[in-house]
PDB file of C-alpha atoms in Angstrom:
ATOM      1  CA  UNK A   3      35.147-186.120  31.760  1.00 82.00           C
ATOM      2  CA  UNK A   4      32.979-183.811  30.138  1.00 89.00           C
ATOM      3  CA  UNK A   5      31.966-180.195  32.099  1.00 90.00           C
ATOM      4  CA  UNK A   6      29.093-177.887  30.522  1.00 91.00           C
ATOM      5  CA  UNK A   7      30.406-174.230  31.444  1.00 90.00           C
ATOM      6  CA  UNK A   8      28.137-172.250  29.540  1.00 87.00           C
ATOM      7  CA  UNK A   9      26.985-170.529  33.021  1.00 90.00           C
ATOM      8  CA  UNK A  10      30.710-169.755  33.850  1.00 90.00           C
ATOM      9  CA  UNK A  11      31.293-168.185  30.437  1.00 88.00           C
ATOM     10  CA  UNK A  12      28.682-166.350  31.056  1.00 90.00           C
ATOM     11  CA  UNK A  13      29.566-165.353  34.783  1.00 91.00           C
ATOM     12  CA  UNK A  14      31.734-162.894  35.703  1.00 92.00           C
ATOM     13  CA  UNK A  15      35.513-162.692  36.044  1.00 91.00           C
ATOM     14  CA  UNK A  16      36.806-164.219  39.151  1.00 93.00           C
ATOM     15  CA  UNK A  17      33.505-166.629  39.428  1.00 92.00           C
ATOM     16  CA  UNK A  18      34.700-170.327  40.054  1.00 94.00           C
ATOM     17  CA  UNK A  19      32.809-173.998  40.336  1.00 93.00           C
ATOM     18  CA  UNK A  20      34.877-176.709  42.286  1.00 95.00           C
ATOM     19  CA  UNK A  21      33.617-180.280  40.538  1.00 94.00           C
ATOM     20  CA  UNK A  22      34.575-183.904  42.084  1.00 95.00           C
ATOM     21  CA  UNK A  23      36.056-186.277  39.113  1.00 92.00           C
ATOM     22  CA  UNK A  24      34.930-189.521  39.056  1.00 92.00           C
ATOM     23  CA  UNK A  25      35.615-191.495  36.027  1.00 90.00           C
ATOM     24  CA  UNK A  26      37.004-193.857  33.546  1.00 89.00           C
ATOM     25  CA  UNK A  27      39.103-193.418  30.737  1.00 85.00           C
ATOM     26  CA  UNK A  28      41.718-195.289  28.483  1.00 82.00           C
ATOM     27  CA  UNK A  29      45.178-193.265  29.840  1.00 79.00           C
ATOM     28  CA  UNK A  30      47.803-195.238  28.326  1.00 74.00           C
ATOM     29  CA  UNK A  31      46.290-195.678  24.713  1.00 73.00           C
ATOM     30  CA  UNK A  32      46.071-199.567  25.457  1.00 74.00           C
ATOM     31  CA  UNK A  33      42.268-199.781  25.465  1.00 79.00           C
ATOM     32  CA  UNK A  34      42.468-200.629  28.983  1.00 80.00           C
ATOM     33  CA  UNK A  35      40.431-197.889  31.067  1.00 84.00           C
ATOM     34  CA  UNK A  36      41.123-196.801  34.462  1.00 87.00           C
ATOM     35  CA  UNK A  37      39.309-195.028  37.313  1.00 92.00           C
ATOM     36  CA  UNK A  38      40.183-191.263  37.982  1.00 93.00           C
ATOM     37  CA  UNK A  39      38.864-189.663  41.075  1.00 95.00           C
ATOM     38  CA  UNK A  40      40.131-186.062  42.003  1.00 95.00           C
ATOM     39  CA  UNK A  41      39.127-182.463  42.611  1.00 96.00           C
ATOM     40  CA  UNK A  42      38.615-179.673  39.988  1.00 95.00           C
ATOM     41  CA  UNK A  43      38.615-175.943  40.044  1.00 96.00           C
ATOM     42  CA  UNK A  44      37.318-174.026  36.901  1.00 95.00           C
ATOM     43  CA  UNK A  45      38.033-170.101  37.600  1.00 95.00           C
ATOM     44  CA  UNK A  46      36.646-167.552  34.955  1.00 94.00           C
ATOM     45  CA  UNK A  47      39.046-165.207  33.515  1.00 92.00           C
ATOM     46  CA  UNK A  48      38.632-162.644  30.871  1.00 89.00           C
ATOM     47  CA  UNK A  49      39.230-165.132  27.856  1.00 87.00           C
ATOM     48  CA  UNK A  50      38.658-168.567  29.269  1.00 89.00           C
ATOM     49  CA  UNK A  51      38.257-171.005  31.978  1.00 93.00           C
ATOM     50  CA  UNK A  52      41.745-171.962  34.101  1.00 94.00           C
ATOM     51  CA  UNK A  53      40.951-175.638  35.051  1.00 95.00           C
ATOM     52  CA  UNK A  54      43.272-176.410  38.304  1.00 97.00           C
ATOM     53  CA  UNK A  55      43.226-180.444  38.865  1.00 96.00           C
ATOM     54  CA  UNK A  56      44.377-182.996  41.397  1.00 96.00           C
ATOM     55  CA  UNK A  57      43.991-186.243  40.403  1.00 95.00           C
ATOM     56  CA  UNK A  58      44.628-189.720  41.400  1.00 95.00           C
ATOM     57  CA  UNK A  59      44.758-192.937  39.494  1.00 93.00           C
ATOM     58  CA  UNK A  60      46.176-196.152  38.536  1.00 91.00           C
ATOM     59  CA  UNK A  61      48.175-197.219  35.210  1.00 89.00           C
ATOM     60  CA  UNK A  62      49.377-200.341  34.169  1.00 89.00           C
ATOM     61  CA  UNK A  63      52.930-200.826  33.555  1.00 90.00           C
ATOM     62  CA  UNK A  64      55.910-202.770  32.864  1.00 92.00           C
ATOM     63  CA  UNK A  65      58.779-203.464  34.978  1.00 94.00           C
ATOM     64  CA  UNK A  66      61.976-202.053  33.033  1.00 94.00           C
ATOM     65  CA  UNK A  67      64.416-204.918  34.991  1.00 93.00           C
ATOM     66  CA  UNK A  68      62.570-208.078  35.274  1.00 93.00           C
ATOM     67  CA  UNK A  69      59.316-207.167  32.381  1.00 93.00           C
ATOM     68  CA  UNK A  70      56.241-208.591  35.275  1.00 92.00           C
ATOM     69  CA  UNK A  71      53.549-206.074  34.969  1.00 93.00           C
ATOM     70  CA  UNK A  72      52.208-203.914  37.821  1.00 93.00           C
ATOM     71  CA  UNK A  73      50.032-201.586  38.657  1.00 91.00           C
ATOM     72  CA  UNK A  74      51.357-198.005  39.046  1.00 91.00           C
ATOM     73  CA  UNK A  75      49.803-195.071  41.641  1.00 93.00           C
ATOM     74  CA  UNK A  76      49.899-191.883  39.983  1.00 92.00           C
ATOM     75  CA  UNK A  77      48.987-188.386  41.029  1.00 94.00           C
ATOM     76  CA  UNK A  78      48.289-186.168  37.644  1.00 93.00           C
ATOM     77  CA  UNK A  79      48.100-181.874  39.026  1.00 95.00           C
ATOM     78  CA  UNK A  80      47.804-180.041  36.463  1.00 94.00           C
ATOM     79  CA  UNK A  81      46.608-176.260  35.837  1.00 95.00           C
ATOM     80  CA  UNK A  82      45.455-175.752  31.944  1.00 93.00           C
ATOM     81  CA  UNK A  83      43.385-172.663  30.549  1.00 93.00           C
ATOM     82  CA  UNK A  84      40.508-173.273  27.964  1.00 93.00           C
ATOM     83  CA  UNK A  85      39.584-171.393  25.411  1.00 90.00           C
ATOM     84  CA  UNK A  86      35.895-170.870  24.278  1.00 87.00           C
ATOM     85  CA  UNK A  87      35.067-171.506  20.446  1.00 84.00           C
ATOM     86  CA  UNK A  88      31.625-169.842  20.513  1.00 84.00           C
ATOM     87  CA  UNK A  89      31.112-166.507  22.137  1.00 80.00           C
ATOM     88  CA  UNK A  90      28.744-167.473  25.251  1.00 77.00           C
ATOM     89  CA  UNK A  91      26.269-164.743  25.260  1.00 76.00           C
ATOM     90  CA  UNK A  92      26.342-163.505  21.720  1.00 78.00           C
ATOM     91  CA  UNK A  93      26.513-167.513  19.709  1.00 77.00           C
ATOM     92  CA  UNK A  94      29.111-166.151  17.493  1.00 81.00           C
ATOM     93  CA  UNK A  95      32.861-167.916  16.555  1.00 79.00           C
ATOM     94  CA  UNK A  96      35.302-166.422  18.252  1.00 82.00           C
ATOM     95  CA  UNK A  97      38.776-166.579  16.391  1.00 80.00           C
ATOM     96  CA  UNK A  98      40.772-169.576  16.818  1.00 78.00           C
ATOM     97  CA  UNK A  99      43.770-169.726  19.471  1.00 77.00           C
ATOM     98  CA  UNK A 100      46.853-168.555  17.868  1.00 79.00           C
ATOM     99  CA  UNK A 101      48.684-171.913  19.437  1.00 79.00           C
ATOM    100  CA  UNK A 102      47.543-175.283  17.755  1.00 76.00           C
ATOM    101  CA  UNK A 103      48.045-176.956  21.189  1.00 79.00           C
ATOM    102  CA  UNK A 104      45.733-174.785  23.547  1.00 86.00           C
ATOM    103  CA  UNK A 105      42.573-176.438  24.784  1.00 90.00           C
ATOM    104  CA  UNK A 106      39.528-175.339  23.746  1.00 88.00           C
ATOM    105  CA  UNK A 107      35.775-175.397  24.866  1.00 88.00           C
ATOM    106  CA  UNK A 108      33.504-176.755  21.952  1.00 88.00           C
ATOM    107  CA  UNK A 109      30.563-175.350  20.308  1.00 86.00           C
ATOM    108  CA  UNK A 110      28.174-176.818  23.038  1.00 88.00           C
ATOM    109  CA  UNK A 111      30.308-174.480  25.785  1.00 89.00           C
ATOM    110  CA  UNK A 112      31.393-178.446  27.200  1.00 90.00           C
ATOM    111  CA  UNK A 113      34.701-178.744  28.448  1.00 92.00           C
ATOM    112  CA  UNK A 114      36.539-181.837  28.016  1.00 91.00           C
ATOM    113  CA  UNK A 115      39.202-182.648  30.348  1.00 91.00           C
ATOM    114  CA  UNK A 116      40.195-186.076  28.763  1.00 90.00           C
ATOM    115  CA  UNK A 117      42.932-185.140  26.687  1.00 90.00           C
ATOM    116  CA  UNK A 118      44.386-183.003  29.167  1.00 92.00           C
ATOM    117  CA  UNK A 119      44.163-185.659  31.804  1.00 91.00           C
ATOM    118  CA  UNK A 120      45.646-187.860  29.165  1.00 90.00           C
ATOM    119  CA  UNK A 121      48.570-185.793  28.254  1.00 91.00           C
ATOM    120  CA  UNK A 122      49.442-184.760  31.922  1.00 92.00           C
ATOM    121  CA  UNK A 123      49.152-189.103  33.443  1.00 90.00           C
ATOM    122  CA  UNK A 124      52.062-189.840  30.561  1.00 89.00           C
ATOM    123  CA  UNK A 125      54.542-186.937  31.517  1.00 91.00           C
ATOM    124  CA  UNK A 126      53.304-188.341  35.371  1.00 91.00           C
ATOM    125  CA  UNK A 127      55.085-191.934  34.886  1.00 90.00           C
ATOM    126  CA  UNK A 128      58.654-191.957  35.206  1.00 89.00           C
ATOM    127  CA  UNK A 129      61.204-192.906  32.826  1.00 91.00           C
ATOM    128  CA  UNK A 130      62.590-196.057  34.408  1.00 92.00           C
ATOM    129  CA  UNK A 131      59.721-198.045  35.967  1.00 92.00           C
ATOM    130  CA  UNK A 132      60.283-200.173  37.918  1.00 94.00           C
ATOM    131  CA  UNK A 133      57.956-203.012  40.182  1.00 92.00           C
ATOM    132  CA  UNK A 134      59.977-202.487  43.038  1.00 92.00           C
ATOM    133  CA  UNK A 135      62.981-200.814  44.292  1.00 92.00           C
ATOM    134  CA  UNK A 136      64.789-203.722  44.607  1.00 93.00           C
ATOM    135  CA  UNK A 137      64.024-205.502  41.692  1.00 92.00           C
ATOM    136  CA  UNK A 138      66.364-208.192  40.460  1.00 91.00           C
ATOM    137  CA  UNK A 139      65.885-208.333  37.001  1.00 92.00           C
ATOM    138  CA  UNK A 140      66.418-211.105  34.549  1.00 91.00           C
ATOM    139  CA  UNK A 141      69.541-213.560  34.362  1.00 88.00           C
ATOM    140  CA  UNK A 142      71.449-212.510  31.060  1.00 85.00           C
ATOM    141  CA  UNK A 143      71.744-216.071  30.598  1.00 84.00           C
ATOM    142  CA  UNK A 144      68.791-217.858  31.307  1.00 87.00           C
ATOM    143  CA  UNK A 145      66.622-215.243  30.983  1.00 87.00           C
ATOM    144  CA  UNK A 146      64.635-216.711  34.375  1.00 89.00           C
ATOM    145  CA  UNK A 147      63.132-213.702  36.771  1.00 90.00           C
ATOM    146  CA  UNK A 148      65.750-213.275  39.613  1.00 89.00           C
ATOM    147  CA  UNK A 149      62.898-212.106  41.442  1.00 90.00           C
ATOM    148  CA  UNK A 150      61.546-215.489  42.156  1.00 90.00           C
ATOM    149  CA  UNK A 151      64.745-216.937  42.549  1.00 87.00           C
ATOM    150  CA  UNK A 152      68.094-217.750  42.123  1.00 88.00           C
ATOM    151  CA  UNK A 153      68.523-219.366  38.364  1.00 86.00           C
ATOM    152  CA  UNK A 154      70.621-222.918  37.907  1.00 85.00           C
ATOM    153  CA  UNK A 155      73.475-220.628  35.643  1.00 84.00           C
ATOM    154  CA  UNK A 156      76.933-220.909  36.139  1.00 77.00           C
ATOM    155  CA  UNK A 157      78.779-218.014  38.112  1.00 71.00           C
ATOM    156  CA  UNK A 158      80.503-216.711  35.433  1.00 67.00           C
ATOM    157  CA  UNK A 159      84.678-216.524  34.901  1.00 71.00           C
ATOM    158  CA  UNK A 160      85.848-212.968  36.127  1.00 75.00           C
ATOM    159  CA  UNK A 161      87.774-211.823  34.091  1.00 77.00           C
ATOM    160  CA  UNK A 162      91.427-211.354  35.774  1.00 78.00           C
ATOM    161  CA  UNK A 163      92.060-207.802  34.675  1.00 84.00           C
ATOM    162  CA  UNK A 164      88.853-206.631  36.480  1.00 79.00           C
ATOM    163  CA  UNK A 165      89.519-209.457  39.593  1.00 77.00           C
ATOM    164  CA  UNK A 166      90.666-206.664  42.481  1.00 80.00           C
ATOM    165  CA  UNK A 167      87.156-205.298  41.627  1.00 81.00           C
ATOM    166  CA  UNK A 168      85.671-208.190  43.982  1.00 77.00           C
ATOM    167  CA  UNK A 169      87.940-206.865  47.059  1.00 79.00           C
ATOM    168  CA  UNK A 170      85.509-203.758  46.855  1.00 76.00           C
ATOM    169  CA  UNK A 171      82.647-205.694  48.221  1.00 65.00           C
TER     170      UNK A 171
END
């Protein structure tokens, strides 16, 4: 998800490119790429290039109740200025961003929007995934997915303190 801007940096303030996303990359670390399709906006400011994205793909998960993998939608929207290394029109370094975390544009004026992507698809995926709203889960006992079934366990004894519990239902 590479993006030569070296004619932006060298455009004036306010000048923007819109550029359709259509790639693969490994999101999750696993080595197991997915397709990302999506719309880009790169906007020239005075000291960089504001990338605006909306972006779709798919991530492979596990269920947090019954541990059957799935496969995940996810939207990633993200808005992330980059800043250039290498002065565009002169060729000369510019000084490096006072923040170790800011993007930058490398010595080839190429903007990479993997990382980014990257970072933004893991903060996308919610804390407690699940396959299904209604997921069942595992039996504590048997350990069998409740999903495809009822297990052969014994109902286990309630215990009498907590019995007036079972009225509630």
């Amino acid at each position: 998800m590479e993006i030569n801007v070296s004619q932006l940096l060298r455009d004036p303030i306010g000048s923007t490119r819109d550029y359709h996303i259509d790639a693969v990359s490994d999101i999750n670390g696993d080595g197991k790429s997915q397709k990302i399709q999506g719309e880009c906006n790169l906007l020239r400011t005075q000291r960089s290039i504001l990338v605006k994205c909306a972006l779709d793909t798919e991530v492979e998960l596990t269920c947090s109740r019954c541990l059957g993998q799935f496969r995940q939608p996810l939207k990633i929207n993200f808005e992330e200025e980059f800043l250039p290394t290498i002065d565009a029109t002169s060729g000369m370094p510019l000084p490096p961003p006072d923040d170790a975390g800011t993007f930058t544009i490398d010595e080839n004026h190429t903007l990479d929007l993997t990382e980014a992507v990257r970072q933004y698809a893991l903060v996308a995926i919610p804390i407690k995934v699940l396959c299904r709203e209604d997921c069942a889960g595992l039996c504590p006992t048997c350990g069998k997915n409740l999903n495809e079934g009822k297990c052969d366990c014994a109902t286990p004894d309630i215990d009498p303190r907590l019995s007036k519990l079972t009225d509630l239902r």
